[in-house]
Structure formats: structure tokens, C-alpha cells
mmCIF file of C-alpha atoms and ligand atoms in Angstrom:
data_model
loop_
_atom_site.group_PDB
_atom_site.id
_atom_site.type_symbol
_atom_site.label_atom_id
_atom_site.label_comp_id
_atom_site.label_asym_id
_atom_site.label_seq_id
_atom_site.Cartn_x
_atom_site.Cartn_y
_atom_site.Cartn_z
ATOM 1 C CA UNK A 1 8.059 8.452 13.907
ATOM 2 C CA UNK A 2 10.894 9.409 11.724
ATOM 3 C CA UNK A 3 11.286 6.783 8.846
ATOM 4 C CA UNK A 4 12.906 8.856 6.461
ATOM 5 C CA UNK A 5 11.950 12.727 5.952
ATOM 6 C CA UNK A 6 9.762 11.514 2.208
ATOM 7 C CA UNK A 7 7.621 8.698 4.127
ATOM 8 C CA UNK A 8 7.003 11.104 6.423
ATOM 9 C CA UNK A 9 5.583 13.713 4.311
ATOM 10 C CA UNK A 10 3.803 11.553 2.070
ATOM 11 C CA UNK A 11 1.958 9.526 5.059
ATOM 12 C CA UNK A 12 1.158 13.399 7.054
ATOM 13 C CA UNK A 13 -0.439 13.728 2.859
ATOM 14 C CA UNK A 14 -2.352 10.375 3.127
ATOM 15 C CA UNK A 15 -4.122 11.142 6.476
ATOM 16 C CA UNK A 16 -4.670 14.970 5.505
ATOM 17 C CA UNK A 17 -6.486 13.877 2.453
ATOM 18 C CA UNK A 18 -8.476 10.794 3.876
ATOM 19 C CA UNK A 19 -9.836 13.638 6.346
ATOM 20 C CA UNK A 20 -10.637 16.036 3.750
ATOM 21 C CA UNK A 21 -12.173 13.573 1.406
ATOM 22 C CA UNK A 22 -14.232 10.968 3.044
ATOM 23 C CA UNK A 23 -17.339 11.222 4.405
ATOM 24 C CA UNK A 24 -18.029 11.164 8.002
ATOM 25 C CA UNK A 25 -17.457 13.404 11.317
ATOM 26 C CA UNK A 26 -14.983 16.090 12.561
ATOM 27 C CA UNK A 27 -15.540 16.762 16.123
ATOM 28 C CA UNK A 28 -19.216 16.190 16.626
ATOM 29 C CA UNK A 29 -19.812 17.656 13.083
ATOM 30 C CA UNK A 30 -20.626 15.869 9.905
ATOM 31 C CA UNK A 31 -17.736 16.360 7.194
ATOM 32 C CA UNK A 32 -18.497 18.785 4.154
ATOM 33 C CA UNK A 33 -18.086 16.156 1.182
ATOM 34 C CA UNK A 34 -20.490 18.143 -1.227
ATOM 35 C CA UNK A 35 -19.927 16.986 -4.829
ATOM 36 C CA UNK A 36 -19.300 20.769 -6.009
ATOM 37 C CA UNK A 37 -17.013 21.411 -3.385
ATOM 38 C CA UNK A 38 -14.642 18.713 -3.819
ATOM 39 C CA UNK A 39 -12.352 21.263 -6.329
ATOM 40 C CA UNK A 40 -11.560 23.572 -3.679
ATOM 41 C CA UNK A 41 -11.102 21.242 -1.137
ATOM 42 C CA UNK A 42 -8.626 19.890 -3.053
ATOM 43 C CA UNK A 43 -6.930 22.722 -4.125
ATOM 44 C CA UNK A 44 -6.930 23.799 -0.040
ATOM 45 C CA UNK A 45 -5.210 20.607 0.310
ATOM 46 C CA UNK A 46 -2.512 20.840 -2.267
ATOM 47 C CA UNK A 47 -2.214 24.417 -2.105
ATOM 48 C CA UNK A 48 -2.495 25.019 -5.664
ATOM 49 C CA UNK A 49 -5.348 24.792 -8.323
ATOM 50 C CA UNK A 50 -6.441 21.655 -9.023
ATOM 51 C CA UNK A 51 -8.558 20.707 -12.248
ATOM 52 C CA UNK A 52 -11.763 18.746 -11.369
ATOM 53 C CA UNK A 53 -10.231 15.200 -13.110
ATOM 54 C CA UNK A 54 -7.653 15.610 -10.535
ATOM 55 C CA UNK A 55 -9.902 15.848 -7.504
ATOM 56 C CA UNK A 56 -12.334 12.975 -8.783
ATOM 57 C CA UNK A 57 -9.246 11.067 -8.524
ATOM 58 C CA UNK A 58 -8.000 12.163 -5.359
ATOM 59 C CA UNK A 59 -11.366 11.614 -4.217
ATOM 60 C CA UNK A 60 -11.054 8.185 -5.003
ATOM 61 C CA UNK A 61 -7.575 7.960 -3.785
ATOM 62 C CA UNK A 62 -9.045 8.712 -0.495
ATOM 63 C CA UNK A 63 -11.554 6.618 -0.139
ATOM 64 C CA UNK A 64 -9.241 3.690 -0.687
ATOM 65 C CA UNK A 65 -6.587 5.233 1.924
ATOM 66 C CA UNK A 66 -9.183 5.262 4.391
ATOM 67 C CA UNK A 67 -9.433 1.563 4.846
ATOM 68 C CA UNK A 68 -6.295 1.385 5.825
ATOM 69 C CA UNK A 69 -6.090 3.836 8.809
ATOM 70 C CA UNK A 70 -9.586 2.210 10.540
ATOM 71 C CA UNK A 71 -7.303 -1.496 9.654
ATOM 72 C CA UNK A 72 -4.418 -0.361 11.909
ATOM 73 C CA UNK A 73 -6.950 1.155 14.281
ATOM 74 C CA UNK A 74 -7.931 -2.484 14.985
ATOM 75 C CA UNK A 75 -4.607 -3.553 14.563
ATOM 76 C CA UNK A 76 -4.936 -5.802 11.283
ATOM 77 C CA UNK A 77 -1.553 -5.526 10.356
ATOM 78 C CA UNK A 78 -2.480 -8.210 8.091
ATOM 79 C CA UNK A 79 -5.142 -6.286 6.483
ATOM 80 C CA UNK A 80 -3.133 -2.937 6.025
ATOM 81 C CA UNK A 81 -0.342 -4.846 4.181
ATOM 82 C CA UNK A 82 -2.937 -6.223 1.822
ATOM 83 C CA UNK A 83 -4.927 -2.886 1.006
ATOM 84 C CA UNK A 84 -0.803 -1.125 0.407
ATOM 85 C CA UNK A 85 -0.072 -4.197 -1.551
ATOM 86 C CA UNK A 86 -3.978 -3.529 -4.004
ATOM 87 C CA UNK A 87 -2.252 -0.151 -3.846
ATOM 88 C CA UNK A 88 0.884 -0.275 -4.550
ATOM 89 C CA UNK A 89 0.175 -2.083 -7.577
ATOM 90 C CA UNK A 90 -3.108 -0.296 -8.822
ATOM 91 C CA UNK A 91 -0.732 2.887 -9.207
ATOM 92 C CA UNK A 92 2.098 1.696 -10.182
ATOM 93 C CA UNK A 93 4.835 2.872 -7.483
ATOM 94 C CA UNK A 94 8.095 3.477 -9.314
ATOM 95 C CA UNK A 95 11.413 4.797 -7.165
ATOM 96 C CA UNK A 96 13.027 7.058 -8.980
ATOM 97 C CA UNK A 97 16.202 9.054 -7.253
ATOM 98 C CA UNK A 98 15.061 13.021 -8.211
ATOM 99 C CA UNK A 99 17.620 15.808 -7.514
ATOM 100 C CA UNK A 100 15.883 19.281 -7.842
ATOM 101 C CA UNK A 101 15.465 22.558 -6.127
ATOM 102 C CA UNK A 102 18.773 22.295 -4.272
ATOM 103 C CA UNK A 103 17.829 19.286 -2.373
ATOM 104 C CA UNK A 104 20.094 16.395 -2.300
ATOM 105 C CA UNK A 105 19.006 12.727 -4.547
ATOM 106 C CA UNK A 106 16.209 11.702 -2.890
ATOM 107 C CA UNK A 107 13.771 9.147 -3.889
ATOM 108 C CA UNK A 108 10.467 9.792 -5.345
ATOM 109 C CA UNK A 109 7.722 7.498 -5.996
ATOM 110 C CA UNK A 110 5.301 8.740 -8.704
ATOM 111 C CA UNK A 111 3.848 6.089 -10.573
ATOM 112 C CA UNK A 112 2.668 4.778 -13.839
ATOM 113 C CA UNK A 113 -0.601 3.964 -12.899
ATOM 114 C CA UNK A 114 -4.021 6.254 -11.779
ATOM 115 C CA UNK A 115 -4.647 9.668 -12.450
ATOM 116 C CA UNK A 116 -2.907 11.467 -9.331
ATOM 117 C CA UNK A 117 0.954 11.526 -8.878
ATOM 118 C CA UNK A 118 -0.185 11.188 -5.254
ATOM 119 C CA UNK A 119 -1.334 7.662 -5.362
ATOM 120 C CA UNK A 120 1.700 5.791 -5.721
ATOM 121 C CA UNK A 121 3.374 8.219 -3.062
ATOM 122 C CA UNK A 122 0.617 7.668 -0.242
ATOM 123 C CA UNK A 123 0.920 3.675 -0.970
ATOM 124 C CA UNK A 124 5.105 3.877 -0.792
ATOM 125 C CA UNK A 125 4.561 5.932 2.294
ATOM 126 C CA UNK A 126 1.990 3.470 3.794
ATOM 127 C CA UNK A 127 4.265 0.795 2.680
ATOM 128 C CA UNK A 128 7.481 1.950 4.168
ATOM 129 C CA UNK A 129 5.136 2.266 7.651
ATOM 130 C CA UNK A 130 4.210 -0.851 7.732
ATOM 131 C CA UNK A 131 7.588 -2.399 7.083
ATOM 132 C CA UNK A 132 8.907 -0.810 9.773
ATOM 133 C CA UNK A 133 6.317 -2.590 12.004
ATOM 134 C CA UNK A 134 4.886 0.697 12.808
ATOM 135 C CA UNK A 135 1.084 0.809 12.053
ATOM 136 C CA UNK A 136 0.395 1.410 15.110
ATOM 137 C CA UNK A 137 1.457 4.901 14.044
ATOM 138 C CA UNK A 138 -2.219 5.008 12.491
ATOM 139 C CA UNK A 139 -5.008 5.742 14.102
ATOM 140 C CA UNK A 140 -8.742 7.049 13.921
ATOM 141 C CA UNK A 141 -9.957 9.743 15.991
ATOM 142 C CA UNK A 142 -11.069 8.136 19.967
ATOM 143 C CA UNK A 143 -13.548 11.344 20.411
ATOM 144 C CA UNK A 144 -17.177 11.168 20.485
ATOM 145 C CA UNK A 145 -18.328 12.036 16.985
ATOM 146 C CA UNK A 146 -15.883 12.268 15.179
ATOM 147 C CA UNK A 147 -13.965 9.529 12.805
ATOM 148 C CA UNK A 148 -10.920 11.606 11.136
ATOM 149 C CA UNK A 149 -7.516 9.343 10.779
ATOM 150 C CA UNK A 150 -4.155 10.900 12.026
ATOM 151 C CA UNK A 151 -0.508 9.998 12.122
ATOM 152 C CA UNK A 152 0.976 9.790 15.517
ATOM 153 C CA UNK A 153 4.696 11.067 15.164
ATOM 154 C CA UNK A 154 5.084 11.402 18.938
ATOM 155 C CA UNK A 155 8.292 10.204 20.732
ATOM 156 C CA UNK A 156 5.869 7.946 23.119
ATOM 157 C CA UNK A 157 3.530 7.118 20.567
ATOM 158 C CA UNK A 158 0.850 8.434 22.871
ATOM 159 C CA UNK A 159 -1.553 9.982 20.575
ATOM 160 C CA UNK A 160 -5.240 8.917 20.483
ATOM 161 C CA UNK A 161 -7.080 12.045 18.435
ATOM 162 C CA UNK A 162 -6.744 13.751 15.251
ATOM 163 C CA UNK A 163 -6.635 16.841 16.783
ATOM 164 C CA UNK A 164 -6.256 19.474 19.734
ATOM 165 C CA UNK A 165 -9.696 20.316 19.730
ATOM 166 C CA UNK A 166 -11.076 16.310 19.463
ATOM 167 C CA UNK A 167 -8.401 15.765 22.439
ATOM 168 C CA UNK A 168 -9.830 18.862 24.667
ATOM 169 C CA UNK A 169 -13.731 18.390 24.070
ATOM 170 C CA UNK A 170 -12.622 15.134 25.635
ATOM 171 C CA UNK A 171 -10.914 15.990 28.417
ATOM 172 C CA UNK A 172 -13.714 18.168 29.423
ATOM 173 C CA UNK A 173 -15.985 15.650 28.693
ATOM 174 C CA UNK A 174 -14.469 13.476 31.232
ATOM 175 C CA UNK A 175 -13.857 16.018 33.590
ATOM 176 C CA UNK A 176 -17.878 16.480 33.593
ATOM 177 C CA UNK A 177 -18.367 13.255 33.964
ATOM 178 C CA UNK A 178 -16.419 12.765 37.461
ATOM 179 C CA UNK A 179 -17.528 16.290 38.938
ATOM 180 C CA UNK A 180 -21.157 14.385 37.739
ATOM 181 C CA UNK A 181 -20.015 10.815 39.860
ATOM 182 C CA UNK A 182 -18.886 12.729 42.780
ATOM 183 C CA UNK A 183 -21.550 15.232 43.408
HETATM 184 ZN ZN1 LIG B 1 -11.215 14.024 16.140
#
């Protein structure tokens, strides 16, 4: 997937911070959402400090993001349009052309509205996915035990897992499973 180089980014964001964020499993393991952790998991995220307003925020940023990934899972297009559209307007996406650091004008998105600059990029990313009929770029994790989102940017769209690991346990679950059949 290669919508422009800023969706791109911004979406990667989205799905990185749904994962670090939201409650649930990583590869058979429950994810560490602990209250007085949520600072440096933020920070970890961002890569630099982050002041615990912030994180509350991009807590909550999160758990909204989520809906959409497990809606494109099912493939409710319908549905993910309507949670981008709630977000869209809830922060307040504004385009604004930015020229800085010795990058060419590019467009940024930071909004108005919330309490993280992030929102109102994650919702223009998720928005310029699904207008290019490509939410089937968004998936949840298919391994046992674990529920983490991911963005497939493979040429064949052929990615089912959020990660290497989720994708190997799997295979050698499988592979058990047949040497099981066939002894
Ligand atoms: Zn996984």
C-alpha cells in the first residue's frame, strides 16, 4: 500500500498505538495496559517524553482507533467510514501544506479538536485508506491468542498477522497438527 508517503506513516502510527494501548493479547500473552505504565508506553511509542495529559489522551485515541481495525477485519466498510467520519470531526482534521526540515510542502493534518496532535492525523490517515477502497489493508491478528491490529503494506496484500512471531507460532502450530493427523 503506498497512498501517499504521510497516510502511510500516520496509519503504520494508528495501528502501533491501538497495539500499545488497548487491552487484550500479544501472542498468547495478555497486553501490559497498567494505569501507571501508560506514560512510558507512550513515550516508547513516540520516542520522546510524553506528559501524562498526553497519554490519557492517546489512550483514548486508541481505544477509539481500535474499532475500526476489528470493522475492516469483518469487512464493514460501511462501519469504518462511519467511526473515521465520528473521528474526523471529534478532532477537528485541518490540511495544512507545512514546509520544514528540508522536506518539500507536504500536507499535514493536525487539528483543532482533542488533546493529541495525533488524533486528527490517525483519522486523515484512516480516511485517505478507506477512500482508496483499501480497508482491506486492515486487519487483526489470525493467531491463537492474540488480537493486535496491523497494516498490510504488502505488494499481494497477503498478510494475515501482526507480526513474525504471531505468523511462526502458527506455522508450527499447523505443522503439529498434520505430523498429529498423519501419525
Ligand atoms: Zn499476533
Amino acid at each position: 500500500m503506498n497512498f501517499d508517503s504521510y497516510a502511510d506513516r500516520v496509519v503504520g502510527m494508528a495501528a502501533t498505538l491501538v497495539n500499545a494501548l488497548t487491552p487484550g493479547e500479544h501472542g498468547g500473552r495478555p497486553v501490559d495496559t497498567d494505569e501507571a505504565g501508560l506514560t512510558a508506553r507512550c513515550a516508547a511509542v513516540l520516542g520522546r517524553p510524553v506528559q501524562a495529559a498526553e497519554a490519557a489522551a492517546l489512550g483514548r485515541l486508541a481505544e477509539r482507533l481500535r474499532p475500526a481495525f476489528l470493522a475492516a477485519e469483518d469487512g464493514a466498510t460501511d462501519r469504518v467510514a462511519e467511526l473515521v467520519n465520528a473521528l474526523l470531526a471529534d478532532y477537528r482534521s485541518t490540511p495544512r501544506l507545512s514546509r520544514h526540515d528540508g522536506e518539500p510542502w507536504h500536507l499535514h493534518f493536525a487539528g483543532a479538536g482533542g488533546d493529541t496532535e495525533w488524533g486528527a492525523s490517525c483519522a486523515t490517515g484512516l480516511a485517505v485508506v478507506v477512500d482508496s477502497q483499501a480497508t482491506g489493508r486492515l486487519g487483526v491478528c489470525r493467531a491463537d491468542g492474540c488480537d493486535r491490529v496491523y497494516v498490510d503494506v504488502s505488494r499481494n496484500a497477503s498478510r494475515r498477522f501482526c507480526s513474525e512471531s504471531c505468523l511462526n507460532r502458527t506455522k508450527v502450530a499447523a505443522f503439529r497438527a498434520r505430523a498429529r493427523a498423519t501419525s
